[in-house]
Tab-separated table of C-alpha atoms in Angstrom:
chain	number	residue	atom	x	y	z
T	226	MET	CA	42.375	-9.013	7.367
T	227	THR	CA	38.808	-9.359	5.635
T	228	VAL	CA	36.414	-7.613	7.153
T	229	HIS	CA	32.450	-9.456	7.347
T	230	HIS	CA	29.556	-7.050	7.663
T	231	TYR	CA	26.644	-8.134	9.007
T	232	ASP	CA	23.735	-8.884	6.166
T	233	ASP	CA	21.547	-11.420	6.580
T	234	ASP	CA	19.277	-10.006	3.421
T	235	HIS	CA	21.024	-12.265	0.630
T	236	ASN	CA	19.945	-16.259	0.660
T	237	ILE	CA	16.477	-15.286	1.292
T	238	TRP	CA	15.231	-18.356	-0.531
T	239	ARG	CA	17.805	-20.575	1.014
T	240	ASP	CA	17.239	-19.912	4.615
T	241	PHE	CA	14.489	-18.324	6.121
T	242	ASN	CA	15.878	-17.081	9.639
T	243	PHE	CA	15.095	-19.303	12.627
T	244	LYS	CA	16.611	-17.059	15.577
T	245	ASN	CA	13.392	-16.276	17.324
T	246	PHE	CA	12.208	-20.014	16.962
T	247	TRP	CA	12.849	-20.797	20.789
T	248	ARG	CA	11.949	-17.559	22.422
T	249	ASN	CA	8.504	-17.757	20.447
T	250	GLU	CA	7.567	-21.947	21.388
T	251	ARG	CA	8.174	-21.003	25.188
T	252	ASN	CA	6.434	-18.178	25.070
T	253	PHE	CA	3.398	-18.984	22.979
T	254	LEU	CA	0.253	-18.844	25.150
T	255	LYS	CA	0.972	-14.921	25.659
T	256	ILE	CA	1.395	-14.022	22.184
T	257	SER	CA	-0.859	-16.276	20.587
T	258	LYS	CA	-2.575	-13.173	19.514
T	259	PHE	CA	-0.142	-12.463	17.364
T	260	PHE	CA	-0.659	-15.316	15.040
T	261	LEU	CA	-3.935	-14.240	14.472
T	262	SER	CA	-3.618	-11.060	13.062
T	263	ILE	CA	-0.891	-12.254	9.797
T	264	LYS	CA	-2.807	-10.382	7.231
T	265	LYS	CA	-4.586	-12.792	4.345
T	266	THR	CA	-6.483	-12.825	1.489
T	267	GLY	CA	-9.083	-15.601	1.870
T	268	THR	CA	-10.335	-14.165	-0.866
T	269	THR	CA	-12.416	-15.632	-4.344
T	270	ILE	CA	-9.724	-15.588	-7.701
T	271	CYS	CA	-11.118	-16.771	-10.747
T	272	GLY	CA	-9.413	-17.662	-14.193
T	273	ILE	CA	-11.439	-18.481	-17.373
T	274	VAL	CA	-9.750	-19.273	-21.148
T	275	PHE	CA	-11.999	-17.152	-23.723
T	276	LYS	CA	-11.434	-17.148	-27.541
T	277	HIS	CA	-8.744	-14.874	-27.936
T	278	GLY	CA	-6.520	-15.074	-24.402
T	279	ILE	CA	-7.323	-15.464	-20.669
T	280	LEU	CA	-9.170	-13.382	-18.105
T	281	LEU	CA	-8.243	-13.269	-14.769
T	282	ALA	CA	-10.511	-11.749	-11.941
T	283	SER	CA	-10.592	-11.056	-7.953
T	284	ASP	CA	-12.055	-9.527	-5.367
T	285	THR	CA	-9.962	-7.187	-3.331
T	286	ARG	CA	-11.150	-7.618	0.652
T	287	ALA	CA	-7.597	-8.609	2.768
T	288	THR	CA	-8.412	-9.565	6.981
T	289	ASN	CA	-6.747	-9.523	10.051
T	290	GLY	CA	-8.543	-12.142	11.799
T	291	GLU	CA	-11.636	-10.609	11.919
T	292	ILE	CA	-11.003	-7.527	10.830
T	293	ILE	CA	-10.908	-5.917	7.250
T	294	CYS	CA	-7.540	-4.332	6.981
T	295	ASP	CA	-7.766	-3.382	3.640
T	296	THR	CA	-10.613	-2.923	1.225
T	297	ASN	CA	-8.906	-2.213	-1.762
T	298	CYS	CA	-5.989	-4.232	-1.839
T	299	GLU	CA	-4.363	-5.324	-5.307
T	300	LYS	CA	-4.440	-9.679	-5.834
T	301	ILE	CA	-3.758	-9.439	-9.390
T	302	HIS	CA	0.357	-9.641	-10.263
T	303	PHE	CA	2.203	-8.755	-13.125
T	304	ILE	CA	5.197	-11.087	-13.365
T	305	ALA	CA	6.493	-10.959	-17.200
T	306	PRO	CA	4.942	-8.925	-20.098
T	307	ASN	CA	2.803	-11.482	-21.204
T	308	ILE	CA	2.128	-13.525	-17.723
T	309	CYS	CA	-0.465	-12.441	-15.149
T	310	CYS	CA	-0.467	-14.059	-11.820
T	311	CYS	CA	-3.736	-14.220	-8.848
T	312	GLY	CA	-2.653	-14.672	-5.369
T	313	ALA	CA	-4.661	-15.884	-2.138
T	314	GLY	CA	-3.512	-16.951	1.382
T	315	THR	CA	-1.078	-15.408	3.143
T	316	SER	CA	-0.686	-11.987	1.605
T	317	ALA	CA	3.048	-11.983	2.497
T	318	ASP	CA	3.826	-14.919	0.950
T	319	THR	CA	2.029	-14.278	-2.204
T	320	GLU	CA	3.870	-11.164	-2.733
T	321	ASN	CA	7.054	-12.130	-2.199
T	322	ILE	CA	6.675	-15.555	-4.230
T	323	THR	CA	5.335	-13.249	-7.140
T	324	LYS	CA	8.049	-10.780	-6.494
T	325	LEU	CA	11.225	-13.944	-7.061
T	326	LEU	CA	8.881	-15.086	-9.488
T	327	SER	CA	9.172	-11.951	-11.976
T	328	ASN	CA	12.816	-11.161	-10.746
T	329	GLN	CA	13.935	-14.635	-12.819
T	330	LEU	CA	12.230	-14.440	-15.411
T	331	GLU	CA	13.323	-11.192	-16.086
T	332	LEU	CA	17.050	-12.801	-16.130
T	333	GLN	CA	15.679	-15.855	-17.879
T	334	ARG	CA	13.845	-13.284	-20.435
T	335	ILE	CA	16.728	-11.706	-21.017
T	336	SER	CA	19.441	-14.322	-21.105
T	337	ARG	CA	17.909	-16.271	-23.589
T	338	GLY	CA	16.011	-13.478	-25.763
T	339	LYS	CA	12.706	-14.805	-25.872
T	340	GLU	CA	9.138	-14.381	-24.195
T	341	ILE	CA	8.951	-16.792	-21.472
T	342	TYR	CA	6.363	-19.971	-21.517
T	343	VAL	CA	3.797	-20.176	-18.883
T	344	GLN	CA	4.975	-23.524	-17.854
T	345	THR	CA	8.230	-21.914	-17.009
T	346	ALA	CA	6.708	-20.032	-14.240
T	347	VAL	CA	4.549	-22.588	-12.829
T	348	SER	CA	7.445	-25.309	-12.891
T	349	ILE	CA	9.686	-23.093	-10.642
T	350	CYS	CA	6.627	-21.722	-8.629
T	351	GLN	CA	6.074	-25.708	-7.824
T	352	LYS	CA	9.560	-26.075	-7.069
T	353	ILE	CA	9.602	-23.341	-4.162
T	354	LEU	CA	6.498	-24.354	-2.718
T	355	PHE	CA	7.149	-27.988	-2.896
T	356	GLN	CA	10.181	-27.144	-0.850
T	357	HIS	CA	8.883	-25.896	1.631
T	358	LYS	CA	6.009	-28.927	2.263
T	359	GLY	CA	2.782	-26.286	2.294
T	360	PHE	CA	4.295	-23.798	5.113
T	361	LEU	CA	4.092	-21.354	2.346
T	362	SER	CA	0.330	-21.335	2.200
T	363	ALA	CA	0.262	-19.723	-1.340
T	364	ALA	CA	-2.348	-20.577	-3.665
T	365	LEU	CA	-2.211	-19.000	-7.372
T	366	ILE	CA	-3.663	-18.676	-10.293
T	367	PHE	CA	-1.461	-18.296	-13.752
T	368	GLY	CA	-2.221	-17.359	-16.790
T	369	GLY	CA	-0.601	-16.214	-19.899
T	370	PHE	CA	0.014	-16.287	-23.584
T	371	ASP	CA	2.993	-17.492	-25.217
T	372	PHE	CA	3.683	-19.636	-28.343
T	373	PHE	CA	1.885	-22.139	-27.675
T	374	GLY	CA	-1.318	-20.011	-27.308
T	375	SER	CA	-3.498	-19.672	-24.016
T	376	ASN	CA	-2.171	-20.971	-20.474
T	377	LEU	CA	-3.974	-21.215	-17.498
T	378	PHE	CA	-2.480	-22.879	-14.867
T	379	CYS	CA	-3.335	-22.963	-10.494
T	380	VAL	CA	-0.599	-24.014	-8.083
T	381	HIS	CA	-1.803	-24.857	-4.735
T	382	PRO	CA	-0.060	-24.629	-1.704
T	383	HIS	CA	1.687	-28.089	-1.247
T	384	GLY	CA	3.213	-27.652	-4.644
T	385	SER	CA	0.438	-29.172	-7.070
T	386	SER	CA	-0.381	-27.639	-10.200
T	387	GLU	CA	-3.159	-28.364	-12.836
T	388	LYS	CA	-3.587	-26.812	-16.076
T	389	ILE	CA	-7.703	-26.437	-17.029
T	390	PRO	CA	-10.161	-23.762	-18.949
T	391	PHE	CA	-11.724	-22.107	-16.210
T	392	ILE	CA	-10.467	-22.105	-12.117
T	393	SER	CA	-11.115	-20.952	-8.830
T	394	MET	CA	-9.643	-20.492	-5.665
T	395	GLY	CA	-9.804	-19.074	-2.266
T	396	SER	CA	-12.402	-19.148	0.610
T	397	GLY	CA	-14.923	-18.305	-2.271
T	398	SER	CA	-13.839	-20.605	-4.600
T	399	LEU	CA	-17.062	-23.104	-4.001
T	400	ALA	CA	-19.572	-20.290	-4.680
T	401	ALA	CA	-17.563	-18.818	-7.927
T	402	MET	CA	-17.129	-22.631	-9.216
T	403	THR	CA	-20.823	-23.222	-9.522
T	404	ILE	CA	-21.394	-19.860	-11.670
T	405	LEU	CA	-18.414	-21.203	-13.848
T	406	GLU	CA	-19.575	-24.926	-14.326
T	407	ASN	CA	-22.590	-24.035	-15.647
T	408	ASN	CA	-22.015	-21.562	-17.574
T	409	TYR	CA	-18.824	-22.322	-19.337
T	410	GLN	CA	-18.504	-22.854	-22.414
T	411	ASN	CA	-15.233	-23.253	-25.478
T	412	ASN	CA	-14.797	-20.275	-27.501
T	413	LEU	CA	-16.768	-17.655	-25.177
T	414	SER	CA	-16.338	-14.249	-27.003
T	415	LEU	CA	-15.045	-11.471	-24.392
T	416	ARG	CA	-18.062	-9.859	-23.192
T	417	LYS	CA	-19.642	-13.354	-22.484
T	418	ALA	CA	-16.536	-14.288	-20.742
T	419	VAL	CA	-16.501	-10.889	-18.547
T	420	LEU	CA	-20.220	-11.277	-17.615
T	421	ILE	CA	-19.476	-15.149	-16.323
T	422	ILE	CA	-16.282	-14.503	-14.336
T	423	GLN	CA	-17.721	-11.138	-12.538
T	424	GLU	CA	-21.049	-13.386	-11.491
T	425	SER	CA	-18.638	-15.825	-10.365
T	426	ILE	CA	-16.790	-12.936	-7.919
T	427	LYS	CA	-20.116	-11.921	-7.053
T	428	ALA	CA	-21.258	-14.907	-5.440
T	429	GLY	CA	-17.827	-15.606	-4.584
T	430	ILE	CA	-18.500	-11.898	-2.456
T	431	TYR	CA	-21.643	-12.602	-1.353
T	432	SER	CA	-21.521	-16.460	-0.027
T	433	ASP	CA	-18.030	-15.854	1.791
T	434	THR	CA	-17.131	-13.682	4.487
T	435	GLY	CA	-13.380	-13.454	3.532
T	436	SER	CA	-14.186	-12.040	0.185
T	437	GLY	CA	-15.846	-8.511	-0.637
T	438	GLY	CA	-15.108	-5.266	-1.919
T	439	SER	CA	-14.480	-4.395	-6.564
T	440	ILE	CA	-13.745	-6.936	-8.613
T	441	ASP	CA	-10.570	-6.446	-10.517
T	442	LEU	CA	-10.284	-7.601	-13.717
T	443	CYS	CA	-7.214	-8.632	-16.066
T	444	ILE	CA	-7.533	-9.485	-20.267
T	445	LEU	CA	-4.842	-11.486	-21.405
T	446	THR	CA	-4.360	-11.243	-25.595
T	447	LYS	CA	-1.762	-12.264	-27.792
T	448	LYS	CA	-0.932	-8.137	-28.236
T	449	LYS	CA	-0.780	-7.113	-24.512
T	450	ILE	CA	-2.491	-7.309	-20.963
T	451	ARG	CA	-4.850	-5.187	-19.969
T	452	ILE	CA	-5.593	-4.936	-16.107
T	453	ILE	CA	-8.986	-2.982	-15.552
T	454	ARG	CA	-8.878	-2.429	-11.732
T	455	ASN	CA	-11.894	-2.193	-9.885
T	456	LYS	CA	-14.369	-2.483	-12.753
T	457	ILE	CA	-17.009	-2.711	-10.207
T	458	PHE	CA	-16.358	-0.309	-7.643
T	459	ASN	CA	-17.728	-1.237	-4.311
T	460	GLN	CA	-17.235	1.089	-1.777
T	461	LYS	CA	-19.675	3.425	-0.495
T	462	ASN	CA	-18.332	6.129	2.527
T	463	PRO	CA	-20.565	6.756	5.374
T	464	ILE	CA	-22.606	10.534	4.500
T	465	GLN	CA	-20.832	12.555	6.864
T	466	ARG	CA	-23.849	13.907	9.078
T	467	PHE	CA	-21.931	15.056	11.690
T	468	ASN	CA	-19.726	17.864	11.425
T	469	PHE	CA	-17.262	18.133	14.184
T	470	LYS	CA	-15.475	21.282	15.253
T	471	PHE	CA	-13.145	20.980	17.608
T	472	ASP	CA	-12.706	23.567	20.440
T	473	ILE	CA	-9.136	24.395	21.540
T	474	TYR	CA	-8.337	21.672	23.863
T	475	LYS	CA	-6.448	22.494	26.605
T	476	ASN	CA	-2.672	20.188	27.333
I	1136	MET	CA	-0.239	-7.926	21.537
I	1137	ASP	CA	-1.377	-7.045	25.203
I	1138	TYR	CA	1.378	-8.174	26.728
I	1139	ASN	CA	3.149	-4.915	26.143
I	1140	GLY	CA	-0.219	-2.542	25.140
I	1141	GLY	CA	0.047	1.120	22.791
I	1142	SER	CA	-1.980	2.136	19.587
I	1143	ILE	CA	-0.666	4.104	16.882
I	1144	ILE	CA	-2.558	6.546	14.546
I	1145	VAL	CA	-1.195	8.399	11.218
I	1146	MET	CA	-3.726	10.639	9.626
I	1147	GLY	CA	-2.882	12.021	6.274
I	1148	GLY	CA	-3.605	15.640	5.508
I	1149	LYS	CA	-3.031	18.180	2.493
I	1150	ASN	CA	0.981	18.148	1.964
I	1151	CYS	CA	1.484	16.674	5.628
I	1152	PHE	CA	0.656	13.972	7.905
I	1153	ALA	CA	0.209	13.392	11.664
I	1154	ILE	CA	1.488	10.450	13.465
I	1155	ALA	CA	0.239	9.650	17.646
I	1156	SER	CA	0.999	7.371	20.030
I	1157	ASP	CA	0.312	6.287	23.407
I	1158	LEU	CA	2.869	6.268	26.295
I	1159	ARG	CA	2.128	3.421	28.369
I	1160	PHE	CA	5.059	0.807	28.597
I	1161	GLY	CA	3.783	-2.643	30.610
I	1162	ILE	CA	4.294	-6.420	31.131
I	1163	ASP	CA	1.141	-7.978	30.850
I	1164	ASN	CA	-1.047	-5.663	33.703
I	1165	PHE	CA	1.735	-4.062	35.800
I	1166	THR	CA	2.904	-0.396	34.389
I	1167	VAL	CA	6.329	0.134	34.528
I	1168	GLU	CA	7.043	3.150	32.639
I	1169	LYS	CA	4.429	6.128	31.376
I	1170	LYS	CA	6.902	7.985	29.053
I	1171	ALA	CA	7.402	5.437	26.712
I	1172	PRO	CA	6.974	6.787	23.284
I	1173	LYS	CA	6.679	4.258	20.099
I	1174	ILE	CA	7.174	6.001	17.109
I	1175	PHE	CA	10.946	6.683	16.260
I	1176	LYS	CA	12.111	9.204	13.729
I	1177	ILE	CA	14.451	8.339	10.725
I	1178	ASN	CA	14.784	11.476	8.724
I	1179	GLU	CA	13.286	14.824	9.163
I	1180	LYS	CA	10.236	13.374	7.180
I	1181	LEU	CA	10.423	10.194	7.925
I	1182	PHE	CA	8.722	8.198	10.685
I	1183	ILE	CA	8.147	4.818	11.719
I	1184	GLY	CA	5.965	3.358	15.005
I	1185	MET	CA	6.070	-0.235	16.117
I	1186	ILE	CA	3.918	-1.599	18.317
I	1187	GLY	CA	4.780	-5.445	19.900
I	1188	LEU	CA	7.127	-7.264	22.091
I	1189	PHE	CA	8.969	-4.245	23.059
I	1190	GLY	CA	12.425	-6.319	22.891
I	1191	ASP	CA	11.572	-7.274	18.872
I	1192	ILE	CA	11.256	-3.403	18.866
I	1193	SER	CA	14.161	-2.267	20.151
I	1194	THR	CA	15.844	-5.202	17.954
I	1195	ILE	CA	14.334	-4.318	14.414
I	1196	ARG	CA	15.169	-0.140	15.570
I	1197	GLN	CA	18.822	-1.365	15.721
I	1198	ILE	CA	18.796	-3.545	12.654
I	1199	LEU	CA	17.405	-0.503	11.105
I	1200	ASP	CA	19.549	2.117	12.506
I	1201	TYR	CA	22.315	0.245	10.998
I	1202	LYS	CA	20.677	-0.502	7.612
I	1203	THR	CA	19.953	2.987	6.966
I	1204	SER	CA	23.635	4.248	8.017
I	1205	ILE	CA	25.111	2.160	5.278
I	1206	TYR	CA	22.322	3.375	2.773
I	1207	SER	CA	23.156	6.462	3.379
I	1208	LEU	CA	27.068	6.011	2.810
I	1209	LYS	CA	26.733	3.898	-0.455
I	1210	LYS	CA	24.357	6.554	-1.977
I	1211	SER	CA	25.162	9.565	-0.073
I	1212	GLU	CA	21.565	10.578	-0.121
I	1213	LYS	CA	18.854	10.023	2.661
I	1214	ILE	CA	16.933	7.335	2.496
I	1215	LYS	CA	12.956	7.443	0.772
I	1216	PRO	CA	9.680	5.901	2.092
I	1217	PHE	CA	8.947	3.191	-0.647
I	1218	GLY	CA	12.906	1.840	-0.349
I	1219	PHE	CA	12.800	2.086	3.679
I	1220	SER	CA	9.028	0.560	3.133
I	1221	ASN	CA	10.574	-2.329	1.452
I	1222	MET	CA	13.682	-3.004	3.393
I	1223	LEU	CA	11.247	-3.353	6.395
I	1224	SER	CA	9.306	-6.068	4.948
I	1225	ASN	CA	12.771	-7.978	3.406
I	1226	LEU	CA	13.765	-8.037	6.933
I	1227	LEU	CA	10.192	-8.949	8.543
I	1228	TYR	CA	10.075	-11.721	5.881
I	1229	HIS	CA	13.189	-13.056	6.609
I	1230	HIS	CA	11.970	-13.903	9.562
I	1231	ARG	CA	8.494	-15.569	8.186
I	1232	PHE	CA	8.583	-18.701	10.297
I	1233	ALA	CA	9.623	-17.342	13.821
I	1234	PRO	CA	8.639	-13.702	13.441
I	1235	PHE	CA	9.670	-10.953	14.878
I	1236	LEU	CA	6.342	-10.061	16.978
I	1237	VAL	CA	5.467	-6.393	15.448
I	1238	GLU	CA	3.104	-4.540	13.791
I	1239	THR	CA	4.545	-1.403	12.163
I	1240	ILE	CA	3.355	1.882	10.724
I	1241	ILE	CA	5.615	4.039	8.129
I	1242	ALA	CA	4.677	7.440	7.514
I	1243	GLY	CA	6.714	9.902	5.479
I	1244	LEU	CA	6.490	12.157	2.538
I	1245	ASP	CA	8.594	11.935	-0.413
I	1246	GLU	CA	10.454	14.682	-2.412
I	1247	LYS	CA	7.453	15.772	-3.630
I	1248	ASN	CA	5.463	16.240	-0.573
I	1249	ASN	CA	3.411	13.532	-1.762
I	1250	LEU	CA	2.058	11.471	1.579
I	1251	PHE	CA	3.469	7.805	1.892
I	1252	ILE	CA	1.322	5.717	4.708
I	1253	GLU	CA	1.666	1.957	5.042
I	1254	SER	CA	1.150	-0.487	7.701
I	1255	LYS	CA	2.633	-3.621	7.786
I	1256	ASP	CA	1.278	-6.726	9.935
I	1257	ILE	CA	4.198	-9.351	11.763
I	1258	LEU	CA	5.234	-10.625	8.398
I	1259	GLY	CA	5.865	-7.936	6.580
I	1260	ALA	CA	2.819	-7.509	4.078
I	1261	LYS	CA	1.913	-4.359	3.208
I	1262	SER	CA	-1.005	-2.015	3.428
I	1263	ALA	CA	-1.173	1.184	1.568
I	1264	SER	CA	-3.614	3.755	2.494
I	1265	SER	CA	-3.975	7.416	1.187
I	1266	ASP	CA	-5.977	8.657	4.723
I	1267	TYR	CA	-5.240	7.192	8.056
I	1268	ALA	CA	-3.846	4.025	9.580
I	1269	THR	CA	-4.128	2.944	12.889
I	1270	ILE	CA	-2.085	-0.343	14.484
I	1271	GLY	CA	-2.134	-1.496	18.440
I	1272	THR	CA	-4.788	-3.014	20.690
I	1273	CYS	CA	-7.551	-0.253	20.504
I	1274	SER	CA	-7.060	-0.390	16.741
I	1275	GLU	CA	-10.237	-2.033	15.816
I	1276	SER	CA	-12.493	0.812	18.102
I	1277	LEU	CA	-9.980	3.307	16.076
I	1278	TYR	CA	-10.539	2.453	12.578
I	1279	GLY	CA	-14.152	3.745	13.627
I	1280	ILE	CA	-13.831	6.732	15.311
I	1281	CYS	CA	-11.360	8.010	12.637
I	1282	GLN	CA	-13.310	6.921	9.763
I	1283	ILE	CA	-16.124	9.455	11.459
I	1284	PHE	CA	-13.719	12.023	11.969
I	1285	TRP	CA	-11.590	12.530	9.282
I	1286	LYS	CA	-11.693	14.667	6.254
I	1287	PRO	CA	-9.686	14.888	2.837
I	1288	ASP	CA	-7.445	17.823	3.057
I	1289	MET	CA	-7.051	19.313	6.627
I	1290	ASN	CA	-4.008	21.579	7.036
I	1291	GLY	CA	-1.547	21.055	10.260
I	1292	GLU	CA	-3.381	22.726	13.015
I	1293	GLU	CA	-7.196	20.855	11.794
I	1294	LEU	CA	-5.151	17.732	11.673
I	1295	PHE	CA	-3.665	18.339	14.894
I	1296	LYS	CA	-7.292	18.439	16.484
I	1297	THR	CA	-8.647	15.816	14.795
I	1298	ILE	CA	-5.670	13.477	15.541
I	1299	SER	CA	-5.492	14.235	19.134
I	1300	ASN	CA	-9.362	13.873	20.049
I	1301	CYS	CA	-9.279	10.439	18.037
I	1302	LEU	CA	-6.488	9.056	19.967
I	1303	ILE	CA	-7.966	10.473	23.569
I	1304	LEU	CA	-11.393	8.878	22.706
I	1305	GLY	CA	-10.009	5.456	21.716
I	1306	LEU	CA	-7.366	5.364	25.051
I	1307	ASN	CA	-10.465	5.910	27.105
I	1308	ARG	CA	-12.405	2.801	26.732
I	1309	ASN	CA	-8.609	0.539	26.773
I	1310	CYS	CA	-6.798	-0.321	29.680
I	1311	VAL	CA	-3.518	-1.465	28.078
I	1312	SER	CA	-2.807	1.952	26.263
I	1313	GLY	CA	-3.120	4.971	27.880
I	1314	TRP	CA	-0.892	7.490	30.567
I	1315	GLY	CA	-1.001	10.413	27.986
I	1316	GLY	CA	-0.242	10.721	24.183
I	1317	ILE	CA	2.336	12.363	22.055
I	1318	VAL	CA	1.625	13.814	18.538
I	1319	HIS	CA	4.289	14.842	15.456
I	1320	LEU	CA	2.578	16.857	13.190
I	1321	VAL	CA	5.187	16.599	9.896
I	1322	SER	CA	5.252	19.032	7.036
I	1323	LYS	CA	7.873	20.285	4.369
I	1324	LYS	CA	8.402	22.804	6.892
I	1325	GLY	CA	9.474	20.460	10.005
I	1326	VAL	CA	8.355	18.391	12.722
I	1327	THR	CA	6.032	20.040	15.793
I	1328	SER	CA	5.586	17.444	18.575
I	1329	LYS	CA	3.129	17.750	21.355
I	1330	LEU	CA	2.167	15.785	24.500
I	1331	ILE	CA	-1.910	15.558	24.841
I	1332	GLN	CA	-3.172	14.738	28.291
I	1333	THR	CA	-5.744	11.404	28.058
I	1334	ARG	CA	-6.705	9.411	31.500
I	1335	MET	CA	-4.045	9.069	33.481
I	1336	ASP	CA	-4.598	5.642	34.817
């Protein structure tokens, strides 16, 4: 006699669970408000190649419809010791895809015994996103330094990818791209590259409502990764002019 | 969200936290139950609050009971807040295209009595915070109220006063939440629960 126990956490990527589908369809009018409340990192993320490696930057706002639900969230994810990734789009999707990628790449790294190429990460990511036909709305920027040098890739939600020297994605990408196009040159020094990328994220923060908060930076070079959280910190707490002391409230 | 109604606040203090919810359960505009809290205890230092469709709340509660029991049987220890939060996120994301219509808040103290407050949306994306968190129908106004009254490093009594007053103020202007509130104050010494009175209409 075999004992089966109900455990649906395996095969999370081979089959999502659609049990609630008909229930949600039939009651859509009553529950449509829920779908507005999906946490999005409608954001500005940028990547740029400089002389010694790659620079990635992002803002730190996460929105829930029109309300900001997190003023200081992390959009730069660690994937491998030489690869980092920025994610824009639905927050749950970007977090789960980057988790899955880092797990699979760690297994590959152990079995091959050498460091992974950024192209591998991008190909795995593309395959998953294309399988789901764009319904997993995750736009990602991969940056890393491997045997072939500095690599900067971007992946769009439907599964297309590009390898380019500078890129910006997210809702504030148009504003950020203007600064990058204007100021990019080959063989930038680290200082100039940091200035350019800070200006482009600032442009995204000022002109786009979905981006705001502080700026996070990630510097990827041949020897190491350095993630600087809140390089430009922008969080003014309101001055506590009121010092309320509540009396004992009678129940 | 306002089909069944409800709101929850979590506030963190010095090695303690307080979690409060309202007590109304309704179907659209009709109030069915006036003593339905939405906070559930997992173990002495870990609480979860859920707002949304009540059927989904019951389903998720049963699934979580099952999974935490299996965890404690396999590992001979109670589940910790970080692991529990990951488990819930995976459960919610597994239903990514037909989601459980529930927003959740997890509040707990880990082994070293450090605070752990995380709120999630319907797909399981996490938002950690160190001070306060709110979900529910009046969460937008509660964000503003909590920002004014919250101070860092409050002890148990002050925390209780602050959180009950914030809840009363928030529920005052909201039709779909109300009918009283319940506050659980959790510290390393234990849990104390009190009922508070709000607008009963």
